[in-house]
Coordinates of C-alpha atoms and ligand atoms in Angstrom, one line a residue:
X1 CA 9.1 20.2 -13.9
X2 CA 7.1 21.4 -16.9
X3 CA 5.0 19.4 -19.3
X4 CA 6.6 17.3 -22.0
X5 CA 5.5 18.3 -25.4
X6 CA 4.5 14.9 -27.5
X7 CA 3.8 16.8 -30.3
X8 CA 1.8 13.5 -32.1
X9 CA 4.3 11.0 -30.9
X10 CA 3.4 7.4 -30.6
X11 CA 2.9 6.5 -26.8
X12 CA 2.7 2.2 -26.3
X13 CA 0.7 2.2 -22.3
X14 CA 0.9 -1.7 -21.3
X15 CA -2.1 -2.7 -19.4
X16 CA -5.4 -1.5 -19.1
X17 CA -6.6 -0.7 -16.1
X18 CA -6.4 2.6 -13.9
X19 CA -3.2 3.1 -14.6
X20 CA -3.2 2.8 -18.2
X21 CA -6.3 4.7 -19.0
X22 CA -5.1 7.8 -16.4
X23 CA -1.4 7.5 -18.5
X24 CA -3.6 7.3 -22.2
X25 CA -5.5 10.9 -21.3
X26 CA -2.5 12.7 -19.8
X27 CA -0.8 11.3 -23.0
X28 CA -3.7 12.8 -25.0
X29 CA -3.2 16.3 -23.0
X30 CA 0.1 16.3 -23.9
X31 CA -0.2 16.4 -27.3
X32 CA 0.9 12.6 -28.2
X33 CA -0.8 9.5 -29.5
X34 CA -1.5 6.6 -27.1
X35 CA -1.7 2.8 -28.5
X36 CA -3.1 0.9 -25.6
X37 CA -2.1 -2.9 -25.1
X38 CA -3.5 -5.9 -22.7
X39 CA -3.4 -9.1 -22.5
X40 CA -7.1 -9.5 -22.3
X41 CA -9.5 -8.8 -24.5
X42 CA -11.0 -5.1 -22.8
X43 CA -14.2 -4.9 -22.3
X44 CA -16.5 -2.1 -23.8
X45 CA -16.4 -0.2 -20.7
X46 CA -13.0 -0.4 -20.8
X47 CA -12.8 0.8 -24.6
X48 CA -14.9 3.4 -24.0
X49 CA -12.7 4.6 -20.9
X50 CA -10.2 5.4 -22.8
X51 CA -9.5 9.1 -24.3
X52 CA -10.6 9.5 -28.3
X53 CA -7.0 10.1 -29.6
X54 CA -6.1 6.7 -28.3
X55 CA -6.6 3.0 -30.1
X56 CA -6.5 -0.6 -28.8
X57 CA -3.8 -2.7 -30.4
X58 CA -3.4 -6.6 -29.6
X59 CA -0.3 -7.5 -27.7
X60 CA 1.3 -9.1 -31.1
X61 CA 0.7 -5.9 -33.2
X62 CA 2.0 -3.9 -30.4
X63 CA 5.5 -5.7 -29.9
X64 CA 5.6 -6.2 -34.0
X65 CA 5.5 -2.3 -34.3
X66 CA 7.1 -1.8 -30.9
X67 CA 10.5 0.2 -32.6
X68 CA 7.9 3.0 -33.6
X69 CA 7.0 3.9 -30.5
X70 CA 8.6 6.9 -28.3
X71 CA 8.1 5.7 -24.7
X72 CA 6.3 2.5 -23.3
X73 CA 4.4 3.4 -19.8
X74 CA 3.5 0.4 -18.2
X75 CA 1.1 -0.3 -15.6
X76 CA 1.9 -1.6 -12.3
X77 CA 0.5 -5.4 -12.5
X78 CA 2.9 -6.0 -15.7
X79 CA 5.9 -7.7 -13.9
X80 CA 9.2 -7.0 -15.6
X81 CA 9.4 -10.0 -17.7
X82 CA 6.5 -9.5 -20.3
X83 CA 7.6 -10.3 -23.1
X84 CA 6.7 -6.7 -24.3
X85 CA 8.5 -5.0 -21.8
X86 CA 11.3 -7.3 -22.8
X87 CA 10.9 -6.1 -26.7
X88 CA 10.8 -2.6 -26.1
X89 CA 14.4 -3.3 -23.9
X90 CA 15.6 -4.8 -26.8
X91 CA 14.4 -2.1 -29.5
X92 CA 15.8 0.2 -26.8
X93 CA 12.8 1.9 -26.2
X94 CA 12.4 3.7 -22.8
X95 CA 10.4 2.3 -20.5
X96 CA 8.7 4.0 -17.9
X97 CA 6.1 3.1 -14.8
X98 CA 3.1 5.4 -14.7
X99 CA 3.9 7.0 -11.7
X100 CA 7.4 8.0 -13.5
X101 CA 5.7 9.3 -16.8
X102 CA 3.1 11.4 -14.7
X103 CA 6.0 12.7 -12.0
X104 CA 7.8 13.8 -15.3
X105 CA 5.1 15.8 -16.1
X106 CA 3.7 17.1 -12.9
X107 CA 3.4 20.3 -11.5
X108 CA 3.7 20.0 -7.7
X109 CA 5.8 18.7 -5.5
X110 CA 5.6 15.4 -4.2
X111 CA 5.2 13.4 -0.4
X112 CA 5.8 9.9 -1.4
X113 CA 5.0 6.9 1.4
X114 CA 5.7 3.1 0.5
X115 CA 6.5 0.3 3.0
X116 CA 4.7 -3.1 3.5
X117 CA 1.9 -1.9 5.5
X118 CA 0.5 1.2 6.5
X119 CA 0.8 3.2 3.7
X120 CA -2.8 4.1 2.8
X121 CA -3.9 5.0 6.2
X122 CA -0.3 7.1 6.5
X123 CA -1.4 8.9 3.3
X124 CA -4.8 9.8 4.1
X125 CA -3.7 11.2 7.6
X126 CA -1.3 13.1 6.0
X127 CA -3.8 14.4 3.2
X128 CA -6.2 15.5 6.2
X129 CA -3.5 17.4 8.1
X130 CA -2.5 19.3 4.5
X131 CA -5.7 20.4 3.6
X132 CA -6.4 21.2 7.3
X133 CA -3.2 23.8 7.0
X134 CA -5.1 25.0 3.7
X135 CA -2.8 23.5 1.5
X136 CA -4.8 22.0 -2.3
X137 CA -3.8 18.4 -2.2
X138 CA -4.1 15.6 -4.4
X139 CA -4.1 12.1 -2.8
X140 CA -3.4 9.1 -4.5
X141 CA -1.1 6.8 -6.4
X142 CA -1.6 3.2 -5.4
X143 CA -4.2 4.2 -3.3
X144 CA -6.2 4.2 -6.2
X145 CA -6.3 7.4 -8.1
X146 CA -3.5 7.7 -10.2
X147 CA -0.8 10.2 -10.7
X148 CA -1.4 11.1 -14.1
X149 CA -4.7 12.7 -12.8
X150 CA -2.5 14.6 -10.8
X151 CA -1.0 16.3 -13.8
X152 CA -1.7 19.7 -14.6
X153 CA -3.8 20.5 -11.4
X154 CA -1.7 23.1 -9.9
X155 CA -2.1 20.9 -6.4
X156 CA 0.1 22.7 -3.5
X157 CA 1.3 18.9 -2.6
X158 CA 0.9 15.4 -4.1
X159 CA 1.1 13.0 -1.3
X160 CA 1.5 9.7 -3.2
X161 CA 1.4 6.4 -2.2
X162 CA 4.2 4.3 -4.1
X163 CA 3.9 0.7 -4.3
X164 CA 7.0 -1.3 -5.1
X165 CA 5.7 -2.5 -8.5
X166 CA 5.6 1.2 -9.5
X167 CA 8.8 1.9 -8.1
X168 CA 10.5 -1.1 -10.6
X169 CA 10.6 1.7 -13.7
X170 CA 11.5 4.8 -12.1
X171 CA 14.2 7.1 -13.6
X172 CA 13.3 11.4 -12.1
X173 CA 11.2 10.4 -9.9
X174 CA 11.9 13.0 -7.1
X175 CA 9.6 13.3 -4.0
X176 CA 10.6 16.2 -1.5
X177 CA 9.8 13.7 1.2
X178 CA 9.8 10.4 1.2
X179 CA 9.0 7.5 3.6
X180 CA 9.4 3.9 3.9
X181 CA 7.6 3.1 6.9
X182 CA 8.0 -0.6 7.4
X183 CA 9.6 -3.7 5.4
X184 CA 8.5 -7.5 6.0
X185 CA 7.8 -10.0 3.4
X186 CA 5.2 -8.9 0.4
X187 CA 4.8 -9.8 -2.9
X188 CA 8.0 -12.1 -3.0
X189 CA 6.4 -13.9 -6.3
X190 CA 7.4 -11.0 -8.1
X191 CA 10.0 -9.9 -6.5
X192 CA 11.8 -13.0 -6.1
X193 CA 13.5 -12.2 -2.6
X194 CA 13.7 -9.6 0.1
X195 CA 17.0 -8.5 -0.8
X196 CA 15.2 -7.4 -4.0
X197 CA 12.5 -6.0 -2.9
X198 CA 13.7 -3.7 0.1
X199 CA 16.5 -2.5 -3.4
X200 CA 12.9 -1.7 -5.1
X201 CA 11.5 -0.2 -2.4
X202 CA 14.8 2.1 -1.6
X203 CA 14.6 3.2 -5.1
X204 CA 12.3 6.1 -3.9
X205 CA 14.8 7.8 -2.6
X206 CA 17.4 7.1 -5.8
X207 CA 17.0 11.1 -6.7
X208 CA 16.3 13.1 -3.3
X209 CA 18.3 16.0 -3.1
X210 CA 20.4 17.2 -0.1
X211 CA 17.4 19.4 1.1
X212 CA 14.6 16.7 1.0
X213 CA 13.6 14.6 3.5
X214 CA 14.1 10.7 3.8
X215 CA 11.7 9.2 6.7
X216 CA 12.9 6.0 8.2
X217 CA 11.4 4.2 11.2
X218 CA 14.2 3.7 13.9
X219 CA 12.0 0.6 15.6
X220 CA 13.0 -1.2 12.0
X221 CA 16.4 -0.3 11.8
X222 CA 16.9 -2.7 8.4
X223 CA 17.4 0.7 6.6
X224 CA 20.4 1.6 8.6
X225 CA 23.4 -0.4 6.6
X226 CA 21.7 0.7 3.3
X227 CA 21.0 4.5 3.1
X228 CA 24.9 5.1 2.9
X229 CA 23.7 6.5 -0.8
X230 CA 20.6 8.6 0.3
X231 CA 21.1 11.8 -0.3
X232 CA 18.4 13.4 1.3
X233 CA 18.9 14.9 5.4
X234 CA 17.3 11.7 7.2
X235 CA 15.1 11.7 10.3
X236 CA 12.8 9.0 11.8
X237 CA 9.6 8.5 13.4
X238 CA 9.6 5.5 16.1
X239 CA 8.7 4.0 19.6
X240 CA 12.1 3.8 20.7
X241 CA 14.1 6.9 22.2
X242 CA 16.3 9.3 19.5
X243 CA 19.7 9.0 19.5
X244 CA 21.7 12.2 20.3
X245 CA 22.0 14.4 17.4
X246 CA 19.0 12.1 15.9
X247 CA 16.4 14.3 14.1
X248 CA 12.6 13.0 14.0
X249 CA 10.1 12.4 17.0
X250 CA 9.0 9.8 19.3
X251 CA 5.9 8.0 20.0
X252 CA 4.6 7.3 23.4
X253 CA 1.5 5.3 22.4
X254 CA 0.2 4.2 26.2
X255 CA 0.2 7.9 26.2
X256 CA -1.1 8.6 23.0
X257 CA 1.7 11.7 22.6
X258 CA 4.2 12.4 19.7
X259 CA 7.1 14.4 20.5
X260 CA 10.2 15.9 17.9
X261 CA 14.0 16.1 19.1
X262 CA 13.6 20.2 18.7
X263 CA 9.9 19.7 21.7
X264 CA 7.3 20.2 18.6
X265 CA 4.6 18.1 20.6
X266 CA 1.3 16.7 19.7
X267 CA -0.9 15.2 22.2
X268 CA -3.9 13.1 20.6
X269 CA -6.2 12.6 23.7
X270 CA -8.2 9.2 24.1
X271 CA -10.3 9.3 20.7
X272 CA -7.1 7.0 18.9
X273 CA -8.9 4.2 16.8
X274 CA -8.0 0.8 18.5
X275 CA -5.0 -0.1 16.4
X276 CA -1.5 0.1 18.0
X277 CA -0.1 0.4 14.3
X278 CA -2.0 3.1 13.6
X279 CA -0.5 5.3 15.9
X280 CA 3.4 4.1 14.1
X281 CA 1.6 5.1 11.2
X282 CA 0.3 8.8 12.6
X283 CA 4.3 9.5 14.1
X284 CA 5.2 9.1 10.4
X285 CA 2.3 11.3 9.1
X286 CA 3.6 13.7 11.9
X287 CA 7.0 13.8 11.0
X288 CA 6.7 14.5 7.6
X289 CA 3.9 17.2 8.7
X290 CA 6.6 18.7 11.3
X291 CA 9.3 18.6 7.6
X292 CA 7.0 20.6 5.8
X293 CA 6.3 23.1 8.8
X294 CA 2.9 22.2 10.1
X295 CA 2.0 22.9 13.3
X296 CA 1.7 20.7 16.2
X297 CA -1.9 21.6 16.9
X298 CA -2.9 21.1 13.2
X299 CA -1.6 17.4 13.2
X300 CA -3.2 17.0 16.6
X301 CA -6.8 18.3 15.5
X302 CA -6.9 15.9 12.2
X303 CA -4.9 12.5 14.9
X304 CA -8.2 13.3 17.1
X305 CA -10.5 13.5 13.9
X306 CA -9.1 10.1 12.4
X307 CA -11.7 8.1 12.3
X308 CA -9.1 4.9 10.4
X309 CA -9.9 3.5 7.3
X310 CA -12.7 0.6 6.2
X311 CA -11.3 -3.0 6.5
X312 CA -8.3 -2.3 8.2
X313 CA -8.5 -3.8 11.7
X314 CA -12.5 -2.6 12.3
X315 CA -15.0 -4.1 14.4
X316 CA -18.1 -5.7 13.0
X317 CA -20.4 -6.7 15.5
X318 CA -20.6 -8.7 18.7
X319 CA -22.6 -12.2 18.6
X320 CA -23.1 -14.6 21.7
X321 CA -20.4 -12.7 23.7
X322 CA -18.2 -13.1 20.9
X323 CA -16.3 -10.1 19.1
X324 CA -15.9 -10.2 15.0
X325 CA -13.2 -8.2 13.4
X326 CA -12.5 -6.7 9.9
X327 CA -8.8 -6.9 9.1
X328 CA -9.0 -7.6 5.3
X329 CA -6.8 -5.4 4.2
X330 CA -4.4 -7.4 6.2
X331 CA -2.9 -9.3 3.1
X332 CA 0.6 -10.3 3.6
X333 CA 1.8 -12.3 7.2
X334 CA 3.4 -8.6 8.5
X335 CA 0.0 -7.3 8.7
X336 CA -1.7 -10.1 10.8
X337 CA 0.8 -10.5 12.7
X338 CA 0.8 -6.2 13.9
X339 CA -2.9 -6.8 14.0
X340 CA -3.0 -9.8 16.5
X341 CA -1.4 -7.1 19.0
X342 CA -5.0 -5.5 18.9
X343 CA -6.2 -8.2 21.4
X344 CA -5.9 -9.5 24.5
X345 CA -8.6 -11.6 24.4
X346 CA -8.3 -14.7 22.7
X347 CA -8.5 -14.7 19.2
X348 CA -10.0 -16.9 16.6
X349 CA -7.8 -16.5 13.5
X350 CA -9.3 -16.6 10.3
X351 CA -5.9 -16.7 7.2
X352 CA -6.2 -17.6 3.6
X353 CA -6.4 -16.7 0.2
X354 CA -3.5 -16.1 -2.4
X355 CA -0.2 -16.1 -0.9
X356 CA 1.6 -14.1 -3.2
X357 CA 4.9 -16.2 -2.1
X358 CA 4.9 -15.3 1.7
X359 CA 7.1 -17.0 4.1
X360 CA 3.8 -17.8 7.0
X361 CA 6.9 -18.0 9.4
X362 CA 6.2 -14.5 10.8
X363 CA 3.0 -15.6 11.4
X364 CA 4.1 -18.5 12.8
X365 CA 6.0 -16.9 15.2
X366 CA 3.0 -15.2 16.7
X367 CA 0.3 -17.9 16.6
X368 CA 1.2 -18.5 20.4
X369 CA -1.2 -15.5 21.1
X370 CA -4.2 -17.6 19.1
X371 CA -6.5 -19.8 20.3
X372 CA -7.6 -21.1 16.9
X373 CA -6.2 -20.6 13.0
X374 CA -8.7 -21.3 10.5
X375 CA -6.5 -22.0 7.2
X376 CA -8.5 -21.6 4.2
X377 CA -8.1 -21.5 0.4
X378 CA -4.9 -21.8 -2.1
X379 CA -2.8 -21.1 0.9
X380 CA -4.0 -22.8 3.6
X381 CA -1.6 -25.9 3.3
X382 CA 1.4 -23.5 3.5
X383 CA 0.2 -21.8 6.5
X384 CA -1.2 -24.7 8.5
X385 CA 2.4 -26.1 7.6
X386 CA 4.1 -23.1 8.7
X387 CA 1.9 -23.1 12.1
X388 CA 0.7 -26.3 12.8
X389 CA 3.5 -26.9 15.6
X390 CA 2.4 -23.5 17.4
X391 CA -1.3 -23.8 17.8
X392 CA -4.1 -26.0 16.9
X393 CA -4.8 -25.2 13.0
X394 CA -8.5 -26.1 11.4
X395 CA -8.1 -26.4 7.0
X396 CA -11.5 -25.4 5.2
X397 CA -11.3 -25.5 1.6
X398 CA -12.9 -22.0 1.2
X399 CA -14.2 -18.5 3.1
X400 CA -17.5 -19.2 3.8
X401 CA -16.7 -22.7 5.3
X402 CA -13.8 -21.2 7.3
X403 CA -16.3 -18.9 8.8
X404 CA -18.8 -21.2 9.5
X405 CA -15.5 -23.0 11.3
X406 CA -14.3 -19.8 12.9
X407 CA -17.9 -19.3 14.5
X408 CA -18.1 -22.7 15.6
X409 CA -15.0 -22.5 17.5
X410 CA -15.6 -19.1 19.3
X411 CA -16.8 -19.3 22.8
X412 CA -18.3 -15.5 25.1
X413 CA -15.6 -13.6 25.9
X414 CA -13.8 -14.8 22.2
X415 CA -12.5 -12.5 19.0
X416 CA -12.6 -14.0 15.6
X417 CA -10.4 -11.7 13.9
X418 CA -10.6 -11.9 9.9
X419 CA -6.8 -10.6 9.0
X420 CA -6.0 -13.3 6.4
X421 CA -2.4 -12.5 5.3
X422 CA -2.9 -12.9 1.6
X423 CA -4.5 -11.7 -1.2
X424 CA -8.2 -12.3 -1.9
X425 CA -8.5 -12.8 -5.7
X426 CA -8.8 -16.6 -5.8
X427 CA -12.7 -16.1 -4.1
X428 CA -13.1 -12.1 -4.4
X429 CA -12.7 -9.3 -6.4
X430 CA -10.8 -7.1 -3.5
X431 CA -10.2 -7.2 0.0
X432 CA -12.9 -5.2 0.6
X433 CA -15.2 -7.4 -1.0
X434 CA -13.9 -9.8 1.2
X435 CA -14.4 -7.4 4.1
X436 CA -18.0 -7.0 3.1
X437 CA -18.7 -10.8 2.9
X438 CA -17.2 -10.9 6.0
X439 CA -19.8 -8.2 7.6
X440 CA -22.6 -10.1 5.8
X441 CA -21.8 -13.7 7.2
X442 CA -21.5 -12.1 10.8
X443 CA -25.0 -10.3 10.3
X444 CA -26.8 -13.0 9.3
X445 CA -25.5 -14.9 12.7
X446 CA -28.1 -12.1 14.4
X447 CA -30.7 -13.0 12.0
Ligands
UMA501 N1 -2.4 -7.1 -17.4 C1 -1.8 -7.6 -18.6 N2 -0.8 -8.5 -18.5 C2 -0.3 -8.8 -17.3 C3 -0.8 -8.3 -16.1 C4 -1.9 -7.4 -16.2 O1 -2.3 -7.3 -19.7 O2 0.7 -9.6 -17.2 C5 -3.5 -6.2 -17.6 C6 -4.8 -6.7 -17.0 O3 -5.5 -7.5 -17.9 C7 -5.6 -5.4 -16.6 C8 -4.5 -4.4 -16.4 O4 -3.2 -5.0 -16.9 O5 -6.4 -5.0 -17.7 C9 -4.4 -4.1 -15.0 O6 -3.3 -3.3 -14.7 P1 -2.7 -3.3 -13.2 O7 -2.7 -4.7 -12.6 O8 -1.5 -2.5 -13.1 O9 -3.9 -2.6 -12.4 P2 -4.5 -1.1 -12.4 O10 -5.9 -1.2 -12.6 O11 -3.8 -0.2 -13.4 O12 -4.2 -0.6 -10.9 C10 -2.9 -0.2 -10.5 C11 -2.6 -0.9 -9.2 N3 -2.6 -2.3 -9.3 C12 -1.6 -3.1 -9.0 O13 -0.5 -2.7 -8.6 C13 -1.7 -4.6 -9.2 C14 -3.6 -0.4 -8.1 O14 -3.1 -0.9 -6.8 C15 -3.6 1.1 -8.0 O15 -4.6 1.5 -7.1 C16 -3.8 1.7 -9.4 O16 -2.9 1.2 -10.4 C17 -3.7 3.2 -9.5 O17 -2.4 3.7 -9.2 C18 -3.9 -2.0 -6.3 C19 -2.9 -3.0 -5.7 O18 -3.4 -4.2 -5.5 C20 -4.8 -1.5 -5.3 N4 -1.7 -2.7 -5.5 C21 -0.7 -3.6 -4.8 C22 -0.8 -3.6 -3.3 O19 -1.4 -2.6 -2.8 O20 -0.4 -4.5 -2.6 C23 0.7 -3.2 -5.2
ADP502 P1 -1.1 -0.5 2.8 O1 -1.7 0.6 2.0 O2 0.3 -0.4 2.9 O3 -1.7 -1.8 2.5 P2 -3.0 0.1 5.0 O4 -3.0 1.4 5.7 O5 -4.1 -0.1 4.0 O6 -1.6 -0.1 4.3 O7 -3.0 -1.1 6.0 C1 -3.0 -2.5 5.6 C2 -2.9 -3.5 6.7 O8 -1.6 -3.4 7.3 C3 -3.9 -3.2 7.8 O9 -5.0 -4.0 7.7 C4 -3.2 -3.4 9.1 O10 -3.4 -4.7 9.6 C5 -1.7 -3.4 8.7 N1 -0.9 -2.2 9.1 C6 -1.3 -0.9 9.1 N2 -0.3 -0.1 9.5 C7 0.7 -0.9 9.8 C8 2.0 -0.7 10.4 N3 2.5 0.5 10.6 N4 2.8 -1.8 10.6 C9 2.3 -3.1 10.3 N5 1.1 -3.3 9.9 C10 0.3 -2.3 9.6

């Protein structure tokens, strides 16, 4: 796809954050004029972020003058009721998510992952084994860097990580392959139901062509009754064996070996990280690698190289005999849940934060491996309702008192396990600030 010409057209880019800045510069490049909206007031820093063709408008002044504008590009976080999203509908202006407007304009072809959990490690695997077969690659998209930056680049391959709030104002978006890895309950407050998200979610396959790639796990087989409509040749990544004719490749984990229907094999040796759902996550990163022709041995050398990411399912330290682990990345019940299958010790759950509308019963159904649940925060009267009949559940008003809690309860030979299964914004700015609070309480218990 070549670069859209804007030639002094009025852009309207909702939201002021990553996103929007990264859409108002490529905006800028393309020759067009960005009016940037929020519902805050920005800050200086963001002001001064953005790219000097562009201007701050108020939210009212935007939607009053919202029929003079060419395109809106909205940012992820702006659900699909805002009013100005709504306007623009009504004025019949386009609108488009960021990761549509910069795929419109992009250069390269693109790897797109999404799913409930895994993505960002899948995506960073999956950038190691591309650059490892010498290919230029960009990495990004929700992960944090966003595809707008992308633009222009010349990159070999764009391996993207989609979230489903991008995927709610797609049109062209094409990846040549595309995953969904996984799909339990996430972000039902926007999304209203599951039903709605996995159709948000499938939506990244809405304009594959008959010779991309779809990537589907066959150990989740809620895809199957669905992808009737996906165009794309399908193969899948799993635990379980391939049926005959079935393209993709199987994971032995205990044996830490990935193997494709056509014997393209990859053996990853002892240095895994500890995480069982890592190695779901490397059989899709291999899959995809095999799709785009990479060799066995290249996959194997980055798998063996994989060090995993920060906060996701990493230990801390060991105090008293006991064993404290970083799972804060772990923010919807899904995640905690996978993560609990970590241990066979017994673990010391510590679950809070901002629910985001999550049904705890997932996590419910797995609490029979726990000796403990701390509940903490705006959610902790859903989960310890959720849980309370399954194991014995402490409530703390807040993170620093369900740790002091957590440590209380632990006795040698214990795991307290931080993998809270919501967000972290009522007491943190991210979940890695939570993951770093986390490391701080446990170090000063050595203090
Ligand atoms: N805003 C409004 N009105 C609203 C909501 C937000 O004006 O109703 C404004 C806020 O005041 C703020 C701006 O919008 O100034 C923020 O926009 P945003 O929430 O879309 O955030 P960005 O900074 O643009 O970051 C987004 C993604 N954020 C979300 O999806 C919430 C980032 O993913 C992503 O890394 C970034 O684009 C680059 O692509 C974060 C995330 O939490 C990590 N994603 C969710 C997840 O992983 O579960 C989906
Ligand atoms: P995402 O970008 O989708 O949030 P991450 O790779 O950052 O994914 O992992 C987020 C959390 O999800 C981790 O803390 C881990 O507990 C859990 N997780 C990772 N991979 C999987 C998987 N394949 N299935 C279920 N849970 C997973």
């Amino acid at each position: 796809m070549t670069m859209q010409k804007l030639a002094g057209e009025r852009i309207l880019v909702v939201g002021l954050g990553a996103s929007g800045q990264a859409a108002a510069h490529l905006v800028e490049r393309l020759g067009g004029c960005a009016e940037v909206t929020d519902d805050r007031t920005p800050s200086s820093h963001a002001l001064t972020a953005l790219p000097e063709s562009a201007r701050f408008v108020d939210p009212h002044q935007a939607e009053r003058s919202i029929r003079d504008a060419a395109l809106v590009v909205t940012s992820p976080g702006i659900a699909a009721t805002h009013r100005l999203l709504l306007a623009a509908s009504a004025a019949a202006v386009e609108v488009v998510s960021e990761l549509e407007f910069a795929a419109r304009n992009l250069d390269s072809p693109m790897v797109a992952v999404t799913g409930t959990n895994g993505k960002s490690t899948t995506v960073s695997l999956l950038g190691e084994i591309l650059e490892r077969d010498g290919r230029r690659v960009f990495v990004g998209g929700n992960l944090g860097k966003p595809l707008s930056n992308a633009v222009g680049g010349g990159y070999d391959c764009c391996v993207v990580e989609v979230s489903s709030f991008q995927l709610e104002f797609v049109d062209t978006f094409r990846p040549r392959v595309a995953t969904i890895l996984n799909l339990t309950s996430d972000h039902l407050d926007r999304h209203g139901d599951m039903d709605a998200y996995a159709r948000t979610k499938l939506r990244v396959f809405d304009r594959m062509q008959p010779a991309d790639r779809a990537v589907l796990c066959r150990d989740q087989p809620w895809w199957r009754p669905r992808v009737g409509a996906v165009c794309a040749r399908i193969s899948t990544f799993g635990r379980t064996p391939l049926a005959a004719g079935e393209e993709g490749i199987v994971a032995d984990v205990r044996g830490r070996v990935l193997e494709a229907h056509d014997g393209w094999r990859v053996s990853v040796g002892e240095s895994w990280p500890v995480a069982p759902h890592d190695f779901d996550n490397l059989a899709a990163a291999a899959e995809i690698a095999r799709c785009l022709g990479i060799s066995a041995e290249t996959v194997a050398a980055s798998a063996r190289e994989f060090e995993g990411l920060a906060h996701r399912l990493r230990y801390v330290a060991t105090h008293a005999e006991v064993e404290y682990w970083d799972d804060s990345k772990a923010t919807n019940p899904g995640a905690t849940a996978r993560s609990l299958e970590a241990f066979d010790e017994p673990v010391i759950l510590m679950a809070g934060g901002i629910a985001k509308g999550a049904d705890f019963a997932e996590l419910a159904a797995v609490c029979g491996r726990l000796k403990c649940l701390i509940a903490y925060g705006e959610a902790a009267e859903s989960i310890e309702l959720a849980c309370r009949d399954r194991v014995a559940v402490r409530r703390r008003s807040d993170f620093r008192s369900a740790f002091a809690a957590a440590r209380d309860a632990a006795e040698p030979g214990d795991v307290v396990l931080l993998a809270p299964a919501c967000a972290s914004f009522d007491e943190f700015e991210n979940y890695a600030h939570r993951g770093r609070v986390f490391a701080g309480l446990v170090e000063e218990l050595g203090a």
